[in-house]
Structures are given as structure tokens and as C-alpha cells.
Short mmCIF file of C-alpha atoms in Angstrom, two decimals:
data_model
loop_
_atom_site.label_atom_id
_atom_site.label_comp_id
_atom_site.label_asym_id
_atom_site.label_seq_id
_atom_site.Cartn_x
_atom_site.Cartn_y
_atom_site.Cartn_z
CA UNK O 31 13.34 15.54 -21.95
CA UNK O 32 13.64 18.40 -24.52
CA UNK O 33 11.63 21.03 -24.69
CA UNK O 34 10.58 19.57 -28.15
CA UNK O 35 9.91 16.54 -26.89
CA UNK O 36 7.60 17.87 -23.82
CA UNK O 37 6.01 19.68 -26.44
CA UNK O 38 5.13 17.05 -28.69
CA UNK O 39 3.94 15.18 -25.47
CA UNK O 40 1.14 17.56 -25.20
CA UNK O 41 0.31 17.23 -28.64
CA UNK O 42 -1.27 13.99 -27.08
CA UNK O 43 -4.27 13.67 -25.72
CA UNK O 44 -5.57 14.04 -22.21
CA UNK O 45 -7.07 10.64 -22.22
CA UNK O 46 -3.53 9.38 -23.69
CA UNK O 47 -0.74 11.17 -20.91
CA UNK O 48 -3.58 9.59 -18.25
CA UNK O 49 -3.32 6.09 -20.13
CA UNK O 50 0.85 6.37 -20.05
CA UNK O 51 1.47 8.44 -16.76
CA UNK O 52 -1.17 7.65 -14.66
CA UNK O 53 -2.67 4.11 -15.88
CA UNK O 54 0.71 2.93 -16.84
CA UNK O 55 2.42 4.60 -13.67
CA UNK O 56 5.73 5.41 -16.42
CA UNK O 57 8.38 7.98 -15.28
CA UNK O 58 6.55 12.06 -16.04
CA UNK O 59 9.64 13.41 -17.97
CA UNK O 60 10.77 16.69 -16.51
CA UNK O 61 9.10 19.70 -17.50
CA UNK O 62 5.92 17.90 -18.27
CA UNK O 63 4.23 18.61 -14.89
CA UNK O 64 4.75 22.93 -15.54
CA UNK O 65 4.02 22.14 -19.35
CA UNK O 66 0.96 21.11 -17.55
CA UNK O 67 -0.48 23.31 -15.37
CA UNK O 68 0.33 25.64 -18.05
CA UNK O 69 -1.62 24.37 -20.50
CA UNK O 70 -5.06 25.93 -21.27
CA UNK O 71 -6.86 22.75 -21.11
CA UNK O 72 -8.98 21.77 -18.41
CA UNK O 73 -8.05 17.95 -18.26
CA UNK O 74 -4.38 18.58 -18.30
CA UNK O 75 -4.37 20.48 -15.65
CA UNK O 76 -6.61 17.96 -13.42
CA UNK O 77 -3.60 15.48 -14.53
CA UNK O 78 -1.18 17.91 -13.49
CA UNK O 79 -3.16 18.05 -10.16
CA UNK O 80 -3.04 13.70 -9.76
CA UNK O 81 0.86 14.18 -10.90
CA UNK O 82 2.30 16.07 -8.34
CA UNK O 83 0.20 14.81 -5.66
CA UNK O 84 1.56 11.21 -6.98
CA UNK O 85 5.21 12.81 -6.35
CA UNK O 86 4.12 14.57 -2.88
CA UNK O 87 2.89 10.66 -1.66
CA UNK O 88 5.84 9.19 -2.89
CA UNK O 89 8.22 12.06 -1.41
CA UNK O 90 6.48 11.62 1.92
CA UNK O 91 6.40 7.17 1.80
CA UNK O 92 10.03 7.66 0.65
CA UNK O 93 10.78 9.47 3.99
CA UNK O 94 8.76 6.97 5.88
CA UNK O 95 10.67 4.36 4.71
CA UNK O 96 13.85 6.20 5.63
CA UNK O 97 12.77 6.62 9.10
CA UNK O 98 11.77 3.29 9.79
CA UNK O 99 15.68 2.05 9.34
CA UNK O 100 16.85 4.18 11.13
CA UNK O 101 17.86 1.40 13.45
CA UNK O 102 18.90 -0.96 10.79
CA UNK O 103 21.05 1.60 8.75
CA UNK O 104 22.48 2.54 12.22
CA UNK O 105 23.92 -1.36 12.32
CA UNK O 106 24.90 -1.53 8.60
CA UNK O 107 27.54 1.49 8.96
CA UNK O 108 29.01 -0.36 11.54
CA UNK O 109 29.21 -3.79 9.21
CA UNK O 110 26.35 -4.84 10.61
CA UNK O 111 24.78 -6.01 7.58
CA UNK O 112 23.05 -9.51 8.14
CA UNK O 113 20.49 -7.47 10.52
CA UNK O 114 17.21 -9.49 11.43
CA UNK O 115 13.73 -8.65 12.52
CA UNK O 116 11.60 -10.65 14.22
CA UNK O 117 7.73 -10.23 15.23
CA UNK O 118 5.18 -13.13 15.73
CA UNK O 119 1.47 -13.07 14.83
CA UNK O 120 -1.53 -14.95 17.61
CA UNK O 121 -0.61 -14.21 21.22
CA UNK O 122 -3.85 -13.03 22.04
CA UNK O 123 -6.30 -15.88 20.18
CA UNK O 124 -7.94 -18.66 21.46
CA UNK O 125 -7.31 -21.18 18.63
CA UNK O 126 -4.21 -22.06 16.94
CA UNK O 127 -0.40 -21.98 17.58
CA UNK O 128 1.54 -18.37 17.99
CA UNK O 129 3.96 -18.06 14.68
CA UNK O 130 7.16 -16.14 14.80
CA UNK O 131 8.61 -14.94 11.97
CA UNK O 132 11.81 -13.47 11.38
CA UNK O 133 13.09 -11.52 7.85
CA UNK O 134 16.45 -10.10 6.93
CA UNK O 135 16.65 -6.96 4.62
CA UNK O 136 19.08 -5.87 1.69
CA UNK O 137 21.10 -2.96 2.96
CA UNK O 138 19.13 0.44 2.29
CA UNK O 139 16.05 -1.70 1.12
CA UNK O 140 12.65 -0.53 0.92
CA UNK O 141 9.38 -1.29 -0.34
CA UNK O 142 6.38 0.93 -1.18
CA UNK O 143 3.47 0.19 1.64
CA UNK O 144 5.30 -1.94 3.55
CA UNK O 145 4.51 -1.29 7.62
CA UNK O 146 3.32 -3.27 11.19
CA UNK O 147 0.84 -5.90 9.64
CA UNK O 148 -1.76 -4.16 12.45
CA UNK O 149 -1.80 -1.07 10.55
CA UNK O 150 -2.69 -3.19 6.70
CA UNK O 151 -6.36 -3.68 7.03
CA UNK O 152 -5.99 -4.89 3.51
CA UNK O 153 -5.53 -8.64 2.99
CA UNK O 154 -4.79 -8.62 -0.14
CA UNK O 155 -2.47 -5.71 0.50
CA UNK O 156 -0.28 -8.08 3.19
CA UNK O 157 -0.15 -10.91 0.53
CA UNK O 158 1.51 -8.88 -1.87
CA UNK O 159 3.74 -7.56 0.55
CA UNK O 160 4.24 -10.64 2.00
CA UNK O 161 5.40 -12.25 -1.73
CA UNK O 162 7.47 -9.21 -2.63
CA UNK O 163 9.60 -10.32 1.06
CA UNK O 164 10.05 -13.44 0.13
CA UNK O 165 11.19 -12.88 -3.38
CA UNK O 166 13.53 -9.78 -2.15
CA UNK O 167 14.99 -10.73 1.19
CA UNK O 168 18.35 -11.67 2.17
CA UNK O 169 16.84 -14.81 4.33
CA UNK O 170 13.34 -15.06 6.25
CA UNK O 171 11.71 -18.36 8.18
CA UNK O 172 9.19 -18.98 10.63
CA UNK O 173 8.82 -20.53 13.58
CA UNK O 174 5.66 -22.07 15.56
CA UNK O 175 4.85 -22.87 18.70
CA UNK O 176 1.53 -24.88 19.68
CA UNK O 177 -1.38 -25.11 21.16
CA UNK O 178 0.19 -27.99 23.37
CA UNK O 179 3.29 -26.26 24.23
CA UNK O 180 1.26 -22.88 24.98
CA UNK O 181 -0.83 -24.62 27.69
CA UNK O 182 2.16 -26.04 28.82
CA UNK O 183 4.69 -23.47 29.44
CA UNK O 184 2.36 -20.56 29.02
CA UNK O 185 1.81 -18.13 25.77
CA UNK O 186 4.29 -15.86 26.81
CA UNK O 187 7.11 -18.13 26.82
CA UNK O 188 5.56 -19.77 23.87
CA UNK O 189 6.19 -16.32 21.75
CA UNK O 190 9.05 -16.67 22.64
CA UNK O 191 9.88 -20.06 21.26
CA UNK O 192 8.19 -19.45 18.28
CA UNK O 193 10.54 -16.24 17.57
CA UNK O 194 14.00 -18.26 18.48
CA UNK O 195 12.41 -20.76 16.19
CA UNK O 196 12.34 -18.66 14.09
CA UNK O 197 15.41 -16.85 14.43
CA UNK O 198 17.03 -20.87 14.22
CA UNK O 199 14.81 -21.31 10.83
CA UNK O 200 17.20 -18.51 8.51
CA UNK O 201 20.15 -21.00 7.85
CA UNK O 202 22.29 -18.74 8.77
CA UNK O 203 23.44 -16.16 11.60
CA UNK O 204 22.30 -12.75 11.73
CA UNK O 205 25.01 -10.23 12.65
CA UNK O 206 22.36 -8.78 14.80
CA UNK O 207 18.34 -9.08 15.80
CA UNK O 208 15.87 -6.16 16.10
CA UNK O 209 12.64 -8.23 17.75
CA UNK O 210 9.67 -6.43 18.94
CA UNK O 211 9.08 -5.32 22.73
CA UNK O 212 11.67 -8.66 23.87
CA UNK O 213 14.19 -10.74 23.20
CA UNK O 214 14.56 -13.69 22.68
CA UNK O 215 16.02 -16.55 25.03
CA UNK O 216 19.44 -18.13 23.76
CA UNK O 217 19.52 -16.47 20.14
CA UNK O 218 22.97 -16.88 19.19
CA UNK O 219 23.36 -13.15 18.21
CA UNK O 220 23.23 -9.88 20.12
CA UNK O 221 19.17 -8.46 19.82
CA UNK O 222 18.01 -5.87 20.70
CA UNK O 223 14.04 -5.54 22.23
CA UNK O 224 12.38 -2.31 20.79
CA UNK O 225 9.02 -1.44 22.04
CA UNK O 226 6.06 -1.02 19.38
CA UNK O 227 9.16 -2.27 16.91
CA UNK O 228 7.01 -2.59 14.41
CA UNK O 229 6.22 0.56 13.69
CA UNK O 230 9.19 1.49 14.50
CA UNK O 231 11.88 -0.56 12.67
CA UNK O 232 11.33 -1.99 8.86
CA UNK O 233 12.85 -5.44 9.78
CA UNK O 234 11.00 -5.89 12.43
CA UNK O 235 7.51 -4.94 10.49
CA UNK O 236 8.63 -7.12 7.41
CA UNK O 237 8.19 -9.77 9.67
CA UNK O 238 5.39 -9.15 11.50
CA UNK O 239 3.72 -8.96 7.64
CA UNK O 240 4.93 -12.69 6.89
CA UNK O 241 4.10 -13.78 10.46
CA UNK O 242 0.62 -12.57 10.37
CA UNK O 243 -0.03 -14.17 6.35
CA UNK O 244 1.32 -16.84 7.69
CA UNK O 245 -1.01 -17.33 10.77
CA UNK O 246 -4.02 -16.37 8.71
CA UNK O 247 -3.91 -19.03 5.86
CA UNK O 248 -3.13 -21.49 8.53
CA UNK O 249 -6.31 -20.53 10.41
CA UNK O 250 -8.44 -20.71 6.49
CA UNK O 251 -6.91 -24.53 6.80
CA UNK O 252 -8.06 -25.00 10.17
CA UNK O 253 -11.13 -23.52 9.09
CA UNK O 254 -11.42 -25.62 6.42
CA UNK O 255 -10.52 -28.42 8.68
CA UNK O 256 -13.28 -27.40 11.28
CA UNK O 257 -16.47 -25.73 9.87
CA UNK O 258 -18.77 -24.01 11.58
CA UNK O 259 -16.28 -21.74 13.99
CA UNK O 260 -15.96 -18.86 11.93
CA UNK O 261 -11.38 -19.51 11.79
CA UNK O 262 -10.91 -17.58 8.67
CA UNK O 263 -13.00 -14.95 9.82
CA UNK O 264 -11.58 -13.89 13.38
CA UNK O 265 -8.43 -16.04 13.00
CA UNK O 266 -8.76 -17.63 16.45
CA UNK O 267 -9.47 -14.40 18.28
CA UNK O 268 -11.99 -14.02 21.50
CA UNK O 269 -15.01 -12.30 19.28
CA UNK O 270 -18.94 -12.88 20.44
CA UNK O 271 -19.19 -15.47 17.68
CA UNK O 272 -16.33 -17.55 18.68
CA UNK O 273 -16.87 -17.72 22.24
CA UNK O 274 -20.61 -18.92 21.23
CA UNK O 275 -19.64 -21.54 18.59
CA UNK O 276 -17.16 -23.07 21.68
CA UNK O 277 -20.06 -22.70 24.20
CA UNK O 278 -22.91 -24.22 21.37
CA UNK O 279 -20.45 -26.68 19.26
CA UNK O 280 -17.78 -27.35 21.96
CA UNK O 281 -13.98 -26.96 22.37
CA UNK O 282 -11.85 -28.22 19.43
CA UNK O 283 -8.49 -29.85 19.81
CA UNK O 284 -6.55 -26.85 18.29
CA UNK O 285 -7.56 -24.52 21.21
CA UNK O 286 -5.76 -23.40 23.83
CA UNK O 287 -6.57 -24.81 27.26
CA UNK O 288 -5.09 -22.38 29.21
CA UNK O 289 -7.67 -19.47 27.83
CA UNK O 290 -10.05 -18.54 30.39
CA UNK O 291 -13.34 -19.11 27.53
CA UNK O 292 -11.72 -22.04 26.45
CA UNK O 293 -11.40 -23.47 30.26
CA UNK O 294 -15.09 -22.04 30.77
CA UNK O 295 -16.31 -23.87 28.47
CA UNK O 296 -14.70 -26.90 29.31
CA UNK O 297 -15.88 -26.15 33.19
CA UNK O 298 -12.39 -26.51 34.00
CA UNK O 299 -11.73 -23.92 37.04
CA UNK O 300 -9.28 -20.14 36.28
CA UNK O 301 -6.09 -19.96 37.31
CA UNK O 302 -5.26 -19.47 40.85
CA UNK O 303 -2.38 -17.11 40.13
CA UNK O 304 -2.44 -13.54 39.02
CA UNK O 305 -2.71 -13.74 34.82
CA UNK O 306 0.25 -10.66 33.87
CA UNK O 307 -0.42 -7.49 32.25
CA UNK O 308 -0.11 -6.98 28.93
CA UNK O 309 2.48 -3.94 29.27
CA UNK O 310 3.39 -6.79 31.87
CA UNK O 311 4.18 -9.38 28.79
CA UNK O 312 5.71 -7.24 26.27
CA UNK O 313 7.81 -5.19 28.22
CA UNK O 314 11.73 -4.77 27.27
CA UNK O 315 14.22 -2.91 28.33
CA UNK O 316 16.31 -1.66 25.24
CA UNK O 317 20.03 -2.49 25.29
CA UNK O 318 22.26 -0.29 23.71
CA UNK O 319 23.21 -1.00 19.63
CA UNK O 320 26.62 -2.70 19.17
CA UNK O 321 29.64 -0.70 18.28
CA UNK O 322 32.32 -1.97 16.89
#
């Protein structure tokens, strides 16, 4: 933008400039920031600080997203373009299925704010990210393992089953699969389990958001079907409110009978064998990246 154009902008009121470059988030013309910083109007200098801060945050966010694509970028550079990230939601709850998701991002894809779903505390933000992913990704799918399957094969294997179903639901065979913490039995593609992958891989983070939002909506539907248990609030997790509701109102068909608090409410004996620790459930030996 020419110096004359910057000068024309400086003739606008600070309110008008704030509306254009803050409220409407229009691109800031080159030279305008420096001109605002030199402007004697206090409001102009405040606006300059806001715009400068936004620039720095955007730059940091861009660096964060590039870092989260390091696994994907290595694979893309090998010609493996269909990289699927896979994650699950709902391993620990006492009620409802475990839900997994798989997502294949376009090469170089970045979505501002995308992260491990556990770090995104605002449900509306998670939903907005999920909708953007569904619109933008190459392919995505969810898979479930139902309560009966959880009780039959245990929650660890049920989580893997849900993941396999998510990959199978993509409608295409991925060139490579990145999985949070584990590897998927009978997966048709080469894969790698990454410890804390939902915090280290953007594809896995995308899958975590899709799995979490899908399961949260399902638990809200179950709350309408089974009122009084607070399912929409705690999503089936073993909160004090949930355990008290089970003890007071009884066990529902959607409760996992292989889980301790549910067995206790039913008067069933606890399993005699050792219960795997969380670290054992989610252990994985990282495999080397594929080479071509």
C-alpha cells in the first residue's frame, strides 16, 4: 500500500479503523502499524498495540501448527499423501460406547486453534473446529464399540476395535496411519503409535476432536432418553453425581457392567485378576516411519 493510502487511512477515526482491522479482521496494510504507532492520538497507539499483539499471536499459532505437522510432513515428503490420524474418546466413562475417529488432512493443512480435544475446554469451540474439519478434510469417519462389546472383550480391546472401524469407514485405504499411543490390529495400512500423539500430531488432534464431539452429542441424546443421571453434563464419566445416581436410581442398559462402580451397584463381585494400569493400557512401541 502506498504512503498516500496509509495517510488516507490515518485520516479515519480510530473507531472506524478498529471496526475494519479488529472487528472485521481485515488484513493490515503494510506500513499502517508503524504509522499508528507514530500517531499522536492515544487511541491510535492503543489500536497499534492490539494489532501488533494479534500479529504475534498469529505468528506463534502458525509455528505451533507447523510443529504439529512434523510427522505428517515427513510422510508427505515421501509421497504418502493420505495420512490418517486416529484417536478415541470415552475409555474411562461408566456408560456409553467408546467412539473413535479417523481423519485425513490435506497436505499442509492448518486450522487455527486445532489441538488435542482435552485442551479445548469450550464445547462450542470444539464443535466449530469439528465442523471445519468435516468441511475441509480429505476423508473422515467415526467408529464405535458398544457397551456389550466393551463388557465382552474389555475396554482396551474395545477401543482398538472402534479405531479399526473408524479407519475402515474412511472409504479409502490410507497410505499411512498415525495413532494415539497404540497400533491397531488388522489395520490395512502401515502405522505408527505415538505416545501423547493427540498433542504431537495435527492429524491425531483432528481425530480427537471429531471423536470427542461425536461422543458428546451421543451422550446428550442418551441423557434425553435416560433423564436424571446427568449424562449430558458428565458424559458418563465416574463423577460423584453419576455414581450416586447409579446407586439411587439403578443401573441402565448403557452402563458398562465390567466397570467397578457399576458392578458394585449390581452387587457383583469385582474381577479377581489384576486390572491393567493406565500406563499399561496405552503403552506403545514407536515404529520407524515408512521410507520409500
